């Protein structure tokens, strides 16, 4: 089955800096890669996703890149703000969805 | 839309008791997923349904766990008998197609 690894497990940045979170997956058949943001006491919220036929997708300050050959994808957050502080999860889907272990992002004002 | 609705939000029960978690998916969504989240194991897919039919229950940990979806607007996850190691946050999610899943607020289960 699919195995998703996510790094780093914690990330602390200064407000205004960029943050990058990386994930690798094992099943080359996976074709959909979402990113979720989870705030304390809440369910994961879909923030951006990318399909396997696209190499990059951007939505305002958030972007995701996908390298199918290397089987890795990354989340990029620019101009970070304190409200970006949360746990971020990557996932890979083919027949089912496997999540990474999560990255706790802290943005210091 | 109100989003995915889960009840109860918190459940505290004693070992051996039956626990039933409830989920109302987003109207029109044809997929429904049950997940469990713990510090040790992260987010795990337990089971998912398509058009009310269970498709993959390979993540259900044991026979003590069962899930049903009697209609398009309601699903239950039942644990009988419950054990302390079942303590976790249980999420329900729904989607149109298997992609773009929307999660509910979760049920925090504590088994003492």
Coordinates of C-alpha atoms in Angstrom, one line a residue:
Chain A
X1 CA 0.0 0.0 0.0
X2 CA 0.9 3.7 -0.1
X3 CA 3.4 5.1 2.3
X4 CA 3.7 8.9 2.8
X5 CA 6.6 10.4 4.6
X6 CA 6.6 14.1 5.7
X7 CA 9.4 16.4 6.8
X8 CA 10.1 18.3 8.9
X9 CA 7.9 17.3 11.9
X10 CA 8.2 20.8 13.4
X11 CA 9.0 24.1 11.7
X12 CA 9.4 27.5 13.2
X13 CA 9.7 30.7 11.1
X14 CA 9.6 34.4 11.6
X15 CA 6.5 36.3 10.3
X16 CA 7.1 37.2 6.7
X17 CA 9.5 34.4 6.0
X18 CA 8.7 31.4 3.7
X19 CA 7.9 27.9 4.9
X20 CA 8.5 24.7 3.0
X21 CA 7.1 21.3 3.9
X22 CA 8.1 18.2 1.9
X23 CA 6.5 14.8 1.4
X24 CA 7.5 11.6 -0.4
X25 CA 5.2 8.8 -1.5
X26 CA 5.8 5.2 -2.5
X27 CA 3.0 4.2 -4.9
X28 CA 3.7 5.6 -8.4
X29 CA 0.0 5.1 -9.2
X30 CA -1.0 7.8 -6.7
X31 CA -2.6 10.6 -8.7
X32 CA -3.9 13.2 -6.2
X33 CA -2.0 15.0 -3.6
X34 CA -3.9 17.3 -1.1
X35 CA -2.6 19.4 1.7
X36 CA -4.6 19.9 4.9
X37 CA -4.3 22.5 7.7
X38 CA -5.5 21.5 11.1
X39 CA -5.9 24.0 13.9
X40 CA -6.3 23.0 17.5
X41 CA -9.5 21.3 18.2
X42 CA -10.7 21.3 14.6
X43 CA -10.8 18.9 11.8
X44 CA -8.3 19.0 8.9
X45 CA -9.2 21.7 6.3
X46 CA -8.2 21.3 2.6
X47 CA -6.1 24.2 1.6
X48 CA -4.7 23.2 -1.8
X49 CA -4.3 20.1 -3.9
X50 CA -2.6 19.0 -7.1
X51 CA -3.2 16.2 -9.5
X52 CA -0.5 14.0 -11.1
X53 CA -0.9 15.7 -14.5
X54 CA 0.2 19.1 -13.1
X55 CA 3.7 20.1 -11.8
X56 CA 2.8 23.2 -9.9
X57 CA -0.3 24.9 -8.5
X58 CA -0.5 28.3 -6.7
X59 CA -3.3 29.9 -4.7
X60 CA -2.3 33.3 -3.3
X61 CA 0.5 32.7 -0.7
X62 CA 0.3 29.0 -1.0
X63 CA 1.8 26.8 -3.7
X64 CA 2.4 23.1 -4.2
X65 CA 4.9 21.4 -6.5
X66 CA 4.9 17.8 -7.6
X67 CA 7.9 15.8 -9.0
X68 CA 6.4 12.5 -10.2
X69 CA 9.7 11.0 -11.2
X70 CA 11.2 11.5 -7.7
X71 CA 7.8 10.8 -6.1
X72 CA 7.8 13.9 -3.9
X73 CA 5.7 17.0 -3.5
X74 CA 6.1 20.1 -1.4
X75 CA 4.0 22.9 0.1
X76 CA 5.3 26.4 0.0
X77 CA 3.9 29.2 2.1
X78 CA 5.2 32.7 1.4
X79 CA 4.9 35.8 3.5
X80 CA 3.9 33.7 6.5
X81 CA 1.5 35.2 9.1
X82 CA 0.8 34.1 12.7
X83 CA -2.5 32.7 11.6
X84 CA -0.6 30.2 9.4
X85 CA 0.5 28.5 12.7
X86 CA -1.1 25.0 12.6
X87 CA -0.4 21.4 11.8
X88 CA -0.1 20.7 8.1
X89 CA -0.7 17.3 6.6
X90 CA 0.1 16.0 3.2
X91 CA -1.6 13.0 1.6
X92 CA -1.5 10.8 -1.5
X93 CA -4.5 9.1 -3.0
X94 CA -4.9 6.3 -5.5
X95 CA -7.5 3.8 -4.2
X96 CA -7.4 5.2 -0.7
X97 CA -5.8 8.2 1.1
X98 CA -2.7 8.0 3.2
X99 CA -1.6 10.9 5.3
X100 CA 1.8 12.1 6.3
X101 CA 2.6 12.3 10.0
X102 CA 2.1 16.1 10.0
X103 CA 4.3 19.2 10.4
X104 CA 3.7 21.6 13.3
X105 CA 4.3 25.1 11.8
X106 CA 4.8 28.0 14.2
X107 CA 5.0 31.5 12.8
X108 CA 6.6 33.9 15.3
X109 CA 5.4 37.5 15.2
Chain B
X1 CA -24.0 24.4 3.7
X2 CA -23.4 23.5 7.3
X3 CA -20.5 21.2 6.4
X4 CA -20.0 17.7 7.8
X5 CA -21.7 17.3 11.1
X6 CA -20.6 14.9 13.8
X7 CA -22.1 14.0 17.1
X8 CA -21.3 13.8 19.9
X9 CA -18.3 16.2 20.0
X10 CA -17.0 14.6 23.1
X11 CA -17.7 11.1 24.5
X12 CA -16.4 9.7 27.8
X13 CA -17.3 6.1 28.5
X14 CA -16.1 3.1 30.6
X15 CA -14.3 0.1 29.2
X16 CA -16.7 -2.5 27.9
X17 CA -19.4 0.0 27.0
X18 CA -20.8 0.4 23.5
X19 CA -20.0 3.7 21.7
X20 CA -21.8 5.0 18.7
X21 CA -20.4 8.0 16.7
X22 CA -22.6 9.7 14.2
X23 CA -22.0 11.6 11.0
X24 CA -24.0 13.7 8.5
X25 CA -22.1 14.3 5.3
X26 CA -22.4 17.3 3.1
X27 CA -25.5 17.1 1.0
X28 CA -24.8 15.7 -2.5
X29 CA -21.5 14.1 -1.6
X30 CA -21.3 10.5 -2.6
X31 CA -18.2 9.4 -0.6
X32 CA -18.0 9.2 3.2
X33 CA -14.9 8.4 5.2
X34 CA -14.2 7.5 8.8
X35 CA -10.7 8.4 10.2
X36 CA -9.1 8.0 13.6
X37 CA -6.4 10.4 14.8
X38 CA -4.0 9.6 17.6
X39 CA -0.6 11.1 18.6
X40 CA 1.1 7.7 18.0
X41 CA -0.5 6.7 14.7
X42 CA -1.5 10.0 13.2
X43 CA -4.5 10.1 10.8
X44 CA -5.7 6.6 9.8
X45 CA -8.4 5.8 7.3
X46 CA -10.8 3.2 8.9
X47 CA -13.4 2.7 6.2
X48 CA -15.1 4.5 3.4
X49 CA -18.4 4.3 1.6
X50 CA -19.4 5.2 -2.0
X51 CA -23.1 5.7 -2.6
X52 CA -23.8 4.2 0.9
X53 CA -21.9 1.0 0.1
X54 CA -18.7 0.1 2.0
X55 CA -15.8 0.0 -0.4
X56 CA -12.7 -0.5 1.8
X57 CA -12.8 -1.5 5.4
X58 CA -9.2 -2.7 5.6
X59 CA -8.4 0.0 8.1
X60 CA -11.0 -1.1 10.7
X61 CA -8.8 -2.3 13.5
X62 CA -10.9 -5.2 14.9
X63 CA -14.2 -6.8 14.8
X64 CA -15.2 -4.6 17.7
X65 CA -15.5 -1.8 15.1
X66 CA -18.4 -1.6 12.7
X67 CA -19.7 1.1 10.4
X68 CA -23.0 1.6 8.6
X69 CA -24.5 4.0 6.2
X70 CA -28.2 3.4 6.0
X71 CA -28.8 6.4 3.7
X72 CA -27.0 9.2 1.9
X73 CA -27.3 11.6 4.8
X74 CA -26.3 9.5 7.8
X75 CA -23.5 7.1 8.9
X76 CA -22.5 5.5 12.2
X77 CA -19.3 4.1 13.6
X78 CA -19.8 1.7 16.5
X79 CA -17.3 0.3 18.9
X80 CA -18.5 -2.7 21.0
X81 CA -17.0 -3.3 23.5
X82 CA -14.9 -0.2 23.9
X83 CA -11.3 -0.4 25.2
X84 CA -9.0 2.3 26.6
X85 CA -6.8 2.0 23.5
X86 CA -9.7 3.2 21.4
X87 CA -9.3 6.6 22.9
X88 CA -8.8 9.0 20.0
X89 CA -10.4 11.7 17.9
X90 CA -12.6 10.2 15.2
X91 CA -13.3 12.2 12.1
X92 CA -15.9 11.8 9.4
X93 CA -15.2 13.3 6.0
X94 CA -17.2 13.5 2.8
X95 CA -16.5 14.3 -0.8
X96 CA -17.8 14.4 -4.3
X97 CA -15.7 11.7 -5.9
X98 CA -12.8 10.4 -3.8
X99 CA -10.9 13.7 -4.0
X100 CA -11.4 17.0 -2.1
X101 CA -12.5 15.5 1.2
X102 CA -14.1 17.8 3.7
X103 CA -13.7 16.9 7.3
X104 CA -16.1 17.3 10.2
X105 CA -15.1 18.7 13.6
X106 CA -14.4 15.3 15.1
X107 CA -15.5 13.3 18.1
X108 CA -13.1 13.1 21.0
X109 CA -13.5 9.7 22.5
X110 CA -12.1 8.8 25.9
X111 CA -12.5 5.3 27.2
X112 CA -11.6 4.9 30.9

